[in-house]
Coordinates of C-alpha atoms in Angstrom, one line a residue:
X216 CA 48.5 204.2 -182.0
X217 CA 46.8 201.4 -181.2
X218 CA 43.8 200.6 -183.8
X219 CA 41.3 201.2 -180.8
X220 CA 43.1 204.8 -179.9
X221 CA 43.3 206.1 -183.2
X222 CA 39.2 204.8 -184.1
X223 CA 37.5 205.9 -180.9
X224 CA 39.4 205.4 -177.9
X225 CA 39.0 204.8 -174.0
X226 CA 38.9 200.9 -174.5
X227 CA 41.3 198.1 -175.6
X228 CA 40.7 196.1 -178.3
X229 CA 40.4 197.8 -182.3
X230 CA 39.0 199.3 -184.6
X231 CA 36.2 200.5 -182.2
X232 CA 34.1 203.2 -182.0
X233 CA 30.8 204.9 -179.4
X234 CA 27.7 205.2 -181.7
X235 CA 25.6 207.8 -179.4
X236 CA 21.9 208.4 -179.7
X237 CA 19.5 210.5 -177.3
X238 CA 16.5 210.3 -175.5
X239 CA 14.6 210.8 -178.6
X240 CA 16.8 208.4 -180.8
X241 CA 18.9 210.5 -182.8
X242 CA 22.3 209.8 -183.8
X243 CA 25.1 211.7 -183.8
X244 CA 25.8 211.8 -187.0
X245 CA 29.7 211.6 -186.2
X246 CA 29.4 209.3 -184.1
X247 CA 27.7 207.7 -187.2
X248 CA 30.4 208.6 -189.4
X249 CA 33.1 207.1 -187.5
X250 CA 31.0 203.4 -187.0
X251 CA 30.6 203.5 -190.6
X252 CA 34.6 203.2 -191.7
X253 CA 34.9 200.2 -189.3
X254 CA 37.5 198.1 -191.0
X255 CA 35.3 194.7 -190.6
X256 CA 33.9 191.2 -191.4
X257 CA 31.8 191.0 -188.0
X258 CA 31.0 194.0 -186.7
X259 CA 30.1 193.3 -183.0
X260 CA 27.6 196.0 -181.5
X261 CA 27.1 196.2 -178.1
X262 CA 24.2 198.6 -175.4
X263 CA 24.6 199.0 -171.5
X264 CA 21.8 198.5 -169.3
X265 CA 20.5 201.6 -167.0
X266 CA 22.7 201.7 -164.1
X267 CA 25.4 202.9 -166.8
X268 CA 26.8 207.2 -167.2
X269 CA 29.4 207.5 -170.8
X270 CA 32.8 206.8 -168.1
X271 CA 30.8 203.6 -166.5
X272 CA 29.5 202.5 -170.3
X273 CA 33.4 202.4 -171.8
X274 CA 34.9 200.6 -169.0
X275 CA 32.0 198.0 -169.6
X276 CA 32.3 197.9 -173.1
X277 CA 35.8 197.0 -173.0
X278 CA 35.5 194.6 -170.2
X279 CA 33.3 192.9 -172.2
X280 CA 35.4 193.2 -174.9
X281 CA 39.1 191.9 -174.1
X282 CA 38.6 188.1 -174.6
X283 CA 37.3 188.8 -178.4
X284 CA 40.2 189.0 -180.2
X285 CA 41.0 185.5 -178.7
X286 CA 39.1 183.7 -179.4
X287 CA 37.6 184.0 -182.6
X288 CA 39.0 182.4 -186.0
X289 CA 41.4 183.4 -188.3
X290 CA 39.3 185.0 -191.7
X291 CA 36.9 186.4 -188.8
X292 CA 38.2 190.7 -188.3
X293 CA 36.4 191.6 -185.5
X294 CA 35.0 195.1 -185.4
X295 CA 33.7 196.8 -181.8
X296 CA 30.9 199.4 -181.3
X297 CA 29.6 200.2 -178.0
X298 CA 25.8 201.4 -178.0
X299 CA 25.1 204.8 -175.3
X300 CA 22.2 205.9 -175.3
X301 CA 20.8 209.0 -172.2
X302 CA 20.8 206.0 -168.7
X303 CA 21.4 207.0 -165.2
X304 CA 24.5 205.7 -162.6
X305 CA 23.0 205.0 -159.4
X306 CA 25.7 205.7 -157.5
X307 CA 25.0 203.8 -154.2
X308 CA 25.0 200.5 -156.1
X309 CA 27.8 198.7 -156.4
X310 CA 28.6 197.1 -159.7
X311 CA 30.6 193.5 -159.9
X312 CA 34.2 194.0 -161.1
X313 CA 33.7 197.9 -160.8
X314 CA 32.8 198.9 -157.3
X315 CA 33.6 197.4 -154.0
X316 CA 30.0 195.8 -152.2
X317 CA 28.8 198.1 -149.4
X318 CA 31.3 201.2 -150.5
X319 CA 28.8 203.0 -149.6
X320 CA 27.3 201.2 -146.8
X321 CA 27.6 202.7 -143.2
X322 CA 25.6 205.0 -141.1
X323 CA 24.5 208.1 -142.4
X324 CA 23.8 206.5 -145.7
X325 CA 20.7 205.2 -146.4
X326 CA 17.9 206.7 -147.6
X327 CA 19.4 209.8 -148.4
X328 CA 20.7 210.1 -152.1
X329 CA 24.3 210.9 -152.2
X330 CA 25.9 213.9 -154.4
X331 CA 26.6 212.1 -157.1
X332 CA 22.8 210.1 -157.7
X333 CA 21.2 213.7 -157.1
X334 CA 23.9 214.8 -159.7
X335 CA 22.9 212.1 -162.0
X336 CA 19.0 212.4 -161.3
X337 CA 19.4 216.2 -162.3
X338 CA 21.2 215.3 -166.3
X339 CA 18.2 212.8 -166.7
X340 CA 15.4 215.3 -165.4
X341 CA 17.0 218.5 -166.3
X342 CA 14.8 221.9 -165.0
X343 CA 13.9 220.0 -161.8
X344 CA 15.9 221.0 -159.3
X345 CA 12.8 221.5 -156.7
X346 CA 10.8 218.6 -157.0
X347 CA 15.1 216.7 -156.6
X348 CA 16.0 218.7 -153.9
X349 CA 12.5 218.7 -152.1
X350 CA 13.1 214.4 -152.8
X351 CA 15.9 214.7 -151.8
X352 CA 14.9 216.4 -148.5
X353 CA 12.1 214.3 -147.9
X354 CA 14.5 210.5 -148.3
X355 CA 16.9 212.3 -145.4
X356 CA 14.7 213.3 -143.4
X357 CA 12.4 210.5 -143.6
X358 CA 9.0 211.7 -142.2
X359 CA 6.2 209.9 -140.2
X360 CA 3.6 211.4 -142.2
X361 CA 1.1 210.4 -144.6
X362 CA 1.1 212.9 -145.9
X363 CA 4.7 213.6 -146.5
X364 CA 4.7 210.1 -148.6
X365 CA 1.5 211.4 -150.7
X366 CA 3.6 214.8 -151.7
X367 CA 6.3 211.9 -152.2
X368 CA 4.0 210.1 -154.1
X369 CA 3.1 213.4 -156.8
X370 CA 6.8 214.3 -156.8
X371 CA 7.7 211.5 -158.5
X372 CA 4.4 211.3 -160.6
X373 CA 5.5 214.5 -162.2
X374 CA 8.9 213.8 -162.3
X375 CA 7.8 210.4 -164.8
X376 CA 5.4 213.3 -166.6
X377 CA 2.3 210.6 -165.5
X378 CA -0.5 212.3 -165.5
X379 CA -2.9 210.4 -162.6
X380 CA -6.5 210.6 -164.3
X381 CA -5.5 208.6 -167.7
X382 CA -2.9 206.4 -166.0
X383 CA -5.7 204.8 -163.7
X384 CA -7.9 205.1 -167.6
X385 CA -4.2 202.7 -169.1
X386 CA -3.9 200.3 -165.7
X387 CA -7.5 199.2 -165.9
X388 CA -6.7 198.7 -170.0
X389 CA -3.9 196.7 -169.8
X390 CA -2.4 196.0 -165.7
X391 CA 0.6 197.5 -165.6
X392 CA 4.5 198.3 -167.2
X393 CA 5.4 196.0 -169.3
X394 CA 2.2 194.4 -169.6
X395 CA 3.8 191.3 -171.4
X396 CA 1.9 190.4 -174.3
X397 CA 0.6 193.8 -174.8
X398 CA -0.1 194.3 -179.2
X399 CA 2.7 195.6 -181.3
X400 CA 2.4 199.4 -180.3
X401 CA 4.9 202.0 -181.0
X402 CA 7.6 201.5 -177.3
X403 CA 7.3 205.5 -177.0
X404 CA 3.3 204.3 -175.6
X405 CA 4.0 201.8 -173.4
X406 CA 1.3 200.6 -170.1
X407 CA 1.7 203.1 -166.8
X408 CA 2.3 200.9 -163.8
X409 CA -0.2 200.9 -161.5
X410 CA 3.0 201.5 -159.1
X411 CA 2.1 205.5 -160.0
X412 CA -1.8 205.0 -159.5
X413 CA -2.3 202.9 -156.5
X414 CA -1.9 204.5 -152.7
X415 CA 1.6 205.6 -152.8
X416 CA 2.0 204.0 -149.0
X417 CA 1.3 200.7 -150.3
X418 CA 3.5 201.1 -152.9
X419 CA 5.6 202.2 -150.6
X420 CA 5.8 199.2 -148.2
X421 CA 5.4 196.5 -151.4
X422 CA 8.6 197.9 -152.8
X423 CA 10.2 198.0 -149.3
X424 CA 8.7 194.7 -148.9
X425 CA 10.9 194.1 -152.2
X426 CA 14.2 195.2 -150.9
X427 CA 13.7 192.4 -147.5
X428 CA 13.0 189.9 -150.5
X429 CA 16.6 191.0 -152.4
X430 CA 18.7 191.4 -149.3
X431 CA 18.0 194.8 -148.6
X432 CA 18.3 198.0 -149.8
X433 CA 21.2 199.4 -151.6
X434 CA 24.4 200.8 -149.7
X435 CA 23.7 198.6 -146.7
X436 CA 20.8 198.7 -145.0
X437 CA 18.7 201.6 -143.9
X438 CA 19.0 201.8 -140.0
X439 CA 20.3 198.0 -137.8
X440 CA 17.0 196.0 -137.8
X441 CA 15.4 197.2 -141.1
X442 CA 12.0 194.8 -141.6
X443 CA 8.7 195.9 -142.1
X444 CA 8.4 196.4 -138.7
X445 CA 10.3 199.7 -137.7
X446 CA 6.5 201.5 -139.0
X447 CA 6.4 204.7 -141.1
X448 CA 10.5 206.0 -141.5
X449 CA 11.0 202.2 -142.7
X450 CA 9.1 202.2 -145.7
X451 CA 10.9 205.5 -147.5
X452 CA 13.1 203.2 -148.0
X453 CA 10.2 201.1 -150.4
X454 CA 10.0 205.5 -151.3
X455 CA 13.8 206.3 -152.6
X456 CA 13.1 202.6 -154.8
X457 CA 9.6 204.1 -155.7
X458 CA 12.7 206.6 -157.4
X459 CA 14.3 204.6 -159.2
X460 CA 11.3 202.7 -160.7
X461 CA 10.4 206.0 -162.2
X462 CA 13.7 206.5 -163.6
X463 CA 13.1 202.6 -164.8
X464 CA 10.3 203.3 -166.5
X465 CA 11.4 206.7 -168.1
X466 CA 14.7 204.2 -169.0
X467 CA 12.2 202.0 -170.9
X468 CA 10.4 203.8 -173.0
X469 CA 13.4 205.6 -174.3
X470 CA 15.2 201.9 -174.8
X471 CA 12.0 201.1 -177.4
X472 CA 12.1 204.0 -179.4
X473 CA 16.4 204.7 -179.2
X474 CA 16.4 201.3 -180.9
X475 CA 12.9 200.7 -182.8
X476 CA 14.2 204.3 -184.3
X477 CA 17.7 204.6 -183.9
X478 CA 19.7 202.2 -183.6
X479 CA 17.5 200.3 -186.1
X480 CA 17.8 202.5 -189.2
X481 CA 21.4 203.1 -188.7
X482 CA 22.5 199.5 -189.0
X483 CA 20.5 199.7 -191.4
X484 CA 21.7 201.8 -194.0
X485 CA 25.7 200.5 -192.8
X486 CA 24.1 196.9 -194.0
X487 CA 23.1 198.7 -196.9
X488 CA 26.7 200.3 -197.8
X489 CA 27.9 197.6 -197.3
X490 CA 26.4 194.1 -197.6
X491 CA 28.9 192.0 -197.3
X492 CA 29.0 193.2 -192.8
X493 CA 28.3 190.9 -190.6
X494 CA 26.4 192.2 -187.8
X495 CA 26.3 190.4 -183.9
X496 CA 23.5 192.5 -181.7
X497 CA 24.2 192.4 -177.9
X498 CA 22.9 194.2 -175.1
X499 CA 22.5 194.3 -171.7
X500 CA 19.2 194.9 -169.5
X501 CA 17.5 197.7 -170.4
X502 CA 20.0 197.7 -173.5
X503 CA 19.4 193.9 -174.4
X504 CA 16.0 195.7 -174.9
X505 CA 17.3 198.6 -177.7
X506 CA 19.4 195.7 -179.8
X507 CA 15.5 193.4 -179.3
X508 CA 13.7 196.6 -180.8
X509 CA 16.5 197.3 -183.3
X510 CA 15.1 194.4 -184.9
X511 CA 12.1 196.2 -186.4
X512 CA 13.6 198.5 -188.4
X513 CA 14.8 195.0 -190.8
X514 CA 13.9 195.0 -194.1
X515 CA 12.0 192.2 -194.6
X516 CA 14.2 189.3 -196.7
X517 CA 17.6 191.5 -195.1
X518 CA 19.5 188.9 -194.1
X519 CA 23.2 190.9 -192.2
X520 CA 21.8 190.6 -188.8
X521 CA 23.8 187.2 -187.6
X522 CA 23.4 187.1 -184.1
X523 CA 21.7 188.3 -181.3
X524 CA 23.0 188.2 -177.7
X525 CA 20.5 189.4 -175.1
X526 CA 22.7 189.6 -171.3
X527 CA 20.2 189.9 -168.3
X528 CA 17.1 191.7 -170.7
X529 CA 14.7 193.4 -169.3
X530 CA 11.7 192.6 -170.8
X531 CA 9.3 190.2 -170.9
X532 CA 9.7 186.6 -171.6
X533 CA 7.0 186.6 -173.8
X534 CA 8.1 189.7 -176.3
X535 CA 8.7 187.3 -179.0
X536 CA 6.0 184.7 -178.8
X537 CA 3.4 184.4 -181.1
X538 CA 0.6 183.6 -178.9
X539 CA 0.1 184.9 -175.6
X540 CA -0.8 181.6 -172.8
X541 CA -2.9 184.1 -170.7
X542 CA -4.6 185.7 -173.8
X543 CA -4.5 183.5 -177.2
X544 CA -5.5 186.9 -179.3
X545 CA -2.1 188.6 -178.8
X546 CA 1.3 188.3 -179.6
X547 CA 3.9 190.0 -177.6
X548 CA 5.4 193.2 -178.3
X549 CA 8.9 191.5 -180.8
X550 CA 6.7 188.2 -182.2
X551 CA 8.1 187.2 -184.4
X552 CA 11.1 189.4 -184.5
X553 CA 13.6 186.2 -184.4
X554 CA 13.0 185.8 -187.8
X555 CA 14.5 188.9 -189.1
X556 CA 18.4 187.5 -187.4
X557 CA 20.0 185.3 -189.6
X558 CA 20.8 183.2 -186.8
X559 CA 19.7 182.8 -182.9
X560 CA 18.6 184.9 -180.3
X561 CA 20.0 184.4 -177.1
X562 CA 19.0 185.2 -174.0
X563 CA 20.6 185.0 -171.0
X564 CA 19.4 184.5 -167.5
X565 CA 20.2 183.9 -164.1
X566 CA 18.5 183.3 -160.6
X567 CA 20.8 185.6 -159.0
X568 CA 19.6 188.2 -161.2
X569 CA 17.4 190.4 -157.9
X570 CA 16.5 192.9 -160.2
X571 CA 14.6 190.6 -162.4
X572 CA 13.9 188.2 -160.1
X573 CA 11.9 190.7 -157.6
X574 CA 11.2 193.7 -159.4
X575 CA 10.6 193.8 -162.9
X576 CA 7.7 190.8 -161.9
X577 CA 7.0 193.6 -158.8
X578 CA 6.3 196.6 -160.6
X579 CA 5.2 194.6 -163.8
X580 CA 2.5 193.6 -162.8
X581 CA 1.0 195.8 -159.3
X582 CA -2.7 196.7 -159.7
X583 CA -5.3 196.9 -157.4
X584 CA -6.8 193.4 -158.2
X585 CA -3.3 192.1 -157.4
X586 CA -3.4 188.6 -155.4
X587 CA -0.9 189.4 -153.0
X588 CA 2.3 191.7 -155.3
X589 CA 4.9 189.8 -153.9
X590 CA 3.3 186.8 -155.5
X591 CA 4.4 184.3 -158.6
X592 CA 1.9 185.0 -161.5
X593 CA 4.9 184.0 -164.7
X594 CA 2.8 187.0 -166.5
X595 CA 5.1 189.2 -165.5
X596 CA 8.5 187.4 -165.9
X597 CA 11.3 189.1 -167.2
X598 CA 13.5 187.7 -170.1
X599 CA 16.5 187.4 -168.3
X600 CA 15.0 186.1 -164.9
X601 CA 13.6 182.5 -166.8
X602 CA 14.5 182.9 -170.6
X603 CA 12.0 182.7 -173.6
X604 CA 8.9 181.9 -173.0
X605 CA 5.7 180.4 -175.2
X606 CA 7.6 180.8 -177.9
X607 CA 7.6 176.8 -180.2
X608 CA 10.7 174.6 -180.4
X609 CA 13.2 176.8 -178.4
X610 CA 14.9 175.3 -176.2
X611 CA 16.8 176.1 -172.9
X612 CA 20.6 174.8 -171.8
X613 CA 22.5 175.2 -169.6
X614 CA 25.9 177.8 -170.0
X615 CA 28.3 174.5 -170.1
X616 CA 25.8 172.6 -172.5
X617 CA 25.6 175.6 -175.0
X618 CA 29.5 176.6 -175.2
X619 CA 30.0 172.7 -175.5
X620 CA 28.1 171.4 -177.5
X621 CA 26.6 175.0 -179.4
X622 CA 24.1 177.2 -180.4
X623 CA 20.5 176.3 -182.4
X624 CA 21.1 177.9 -185.7
X625 CA 18.3 179.8 -185.8
X626 CA 15.6 181.1 -183.4
X627 CA 15.1 181.4 -179.6
X628 CA 17.2 179.6 -177.5
X629 CA 17.3 180.1 -173.5
X630 CA 21.0 179.4 -171.5
X631 CA 20.5 179.4 -168.0
X632 CA 24.2 181.6 -166.8
X633 CA 23.8 181.4 -164.0
X634 CA 26.7 179.5 -163.0
X635 CA 28.9 182.9 -164.3
X636 CA 26.2 185.7 -163.3
X637 CA 25.9 184.9 -159.7
X638 CA 28.1 187.9 -158.1
X639 CA 26.4 191.2 -156.5
X640 CA 24.5 192.7 -154.0
X641 CA 21.3 194.3 -153.0
X642 CA 19.1 194.9 -154.3
X643 CA 19.8 193.6 -158.1
X644 CA 21.6 191.2 -157.1
X645 CA 24.2 189.8 -159.6
X646 CA 22.1 192.1 -162.7
X647 CA 25.1 193.5 -163.8
X648 CA 27.8 190.2 -163.2
X649 CA 27.9 190.0 -167.1
X650 CA 32.0 190.4 -168.1
X651 CA 32.8 186.9 -168.1
X652 CA 34.8 185.1 -170.9
X653 CA 31.9 182.3 -171.1
X654 CA 30.1 185.3 -171.7
X655 CA 32.1 186.7 -174.8
X656 CA 32.6 182.4 -175.8
X657 CA 28.8 182.3 -176.4
X658 CA 28.8 185.4 -178.2
X659 CA 30.6 183.8 -180.6
X660 CA 29.6 180.6 -181.2
X661 CA 26.0 182.2 -181.3
X662 CA 27.9 184.4 -184.1
X663 CA 29.6 181.2 -185.5
X664 CA 32.6 183.6 -185.5
X665 CA 34.6 180.7 -183.8
X666 CA 38.4 178.8 -184.5

């Protein structure tokens, strides 16, 4: 029996175990015990992203971890951890390496929720069968009615747990979801996105425009000639994206909670019992937010986190900044947290990531005073789109340069991985195209684990 089978099962490297959290950040005790027994000098801790269920997460861990045994030096004994937290799999959005692009495209797909996605939404929002059935009915029928859009918007707000009055106040005060640069605050109380407070037709029109920019809706065009000129029926593609954004909103809050209140304390306890263990954090998409927020739980002076590699991170590119360019009185939500790492924080970014290039800033900055909802505004950029911003002395490297000459021994560094992170269909583009040996080599370089 292999180490992988003996410890965690399901992937081809070992020793391996999965560390499982619920939506409140509470760890499954059995999974915590399994991780604590892994025999290793260096522990790789990888948190998956948003578009994932349990099966997809395990496949991701298997594929991403596969190259590592052949990359590390003889004195390194790796242990592998997969961080599993409640996310959701939109099965109509193919993942490179796992799903053939366009597999779900074709007549009749359009804006309708496929059965697998509807089941996933039911698990994500338990007890909301009636609301989800009505949402599915509206997306299937696409009525040309302002009242139908209003009803849809109200249902989505209810699912997202957004109180309209409070939301308007929050948006007026802060700007939008992920209002990057808000002072550090508990991750459970982010700003409410304006996509839940603006006129629903305006929002659906902007999201439809975003889908056009990103290459079309998932699974192919909703109908032949998909464009902004198709009347109200076309805007149901934006309505489906609004539903997707509601799950993003929930998972953004959840990722911060799981990181700070769950993963961080678990790793701190493990390090306290095994002080020689070297821990290397890896996160994809909102999983990058999970591992980054776990740094808040690292005790002052502790040196057990030896590297952090953020793959297409779905959070603000100003998160680590001490001062914001547009508000010198405030810093990023993770300001200074890079100093909790006894090694580099490597932010991998790609220009081919449409989810972060188009939808992250769109959802983050949609407010009534925006001059053009798709206009460029650097305040709303994602770290996985253009790397770390407003952090003094943080270098910017190509992937080739980073692999050839290495990365700095400490602090933030941005690495353009667009040479390999480039595959994927609309609307997310290359957001999930992360299973490459080059990225494994980058993790090894960041953690100083190489031959």
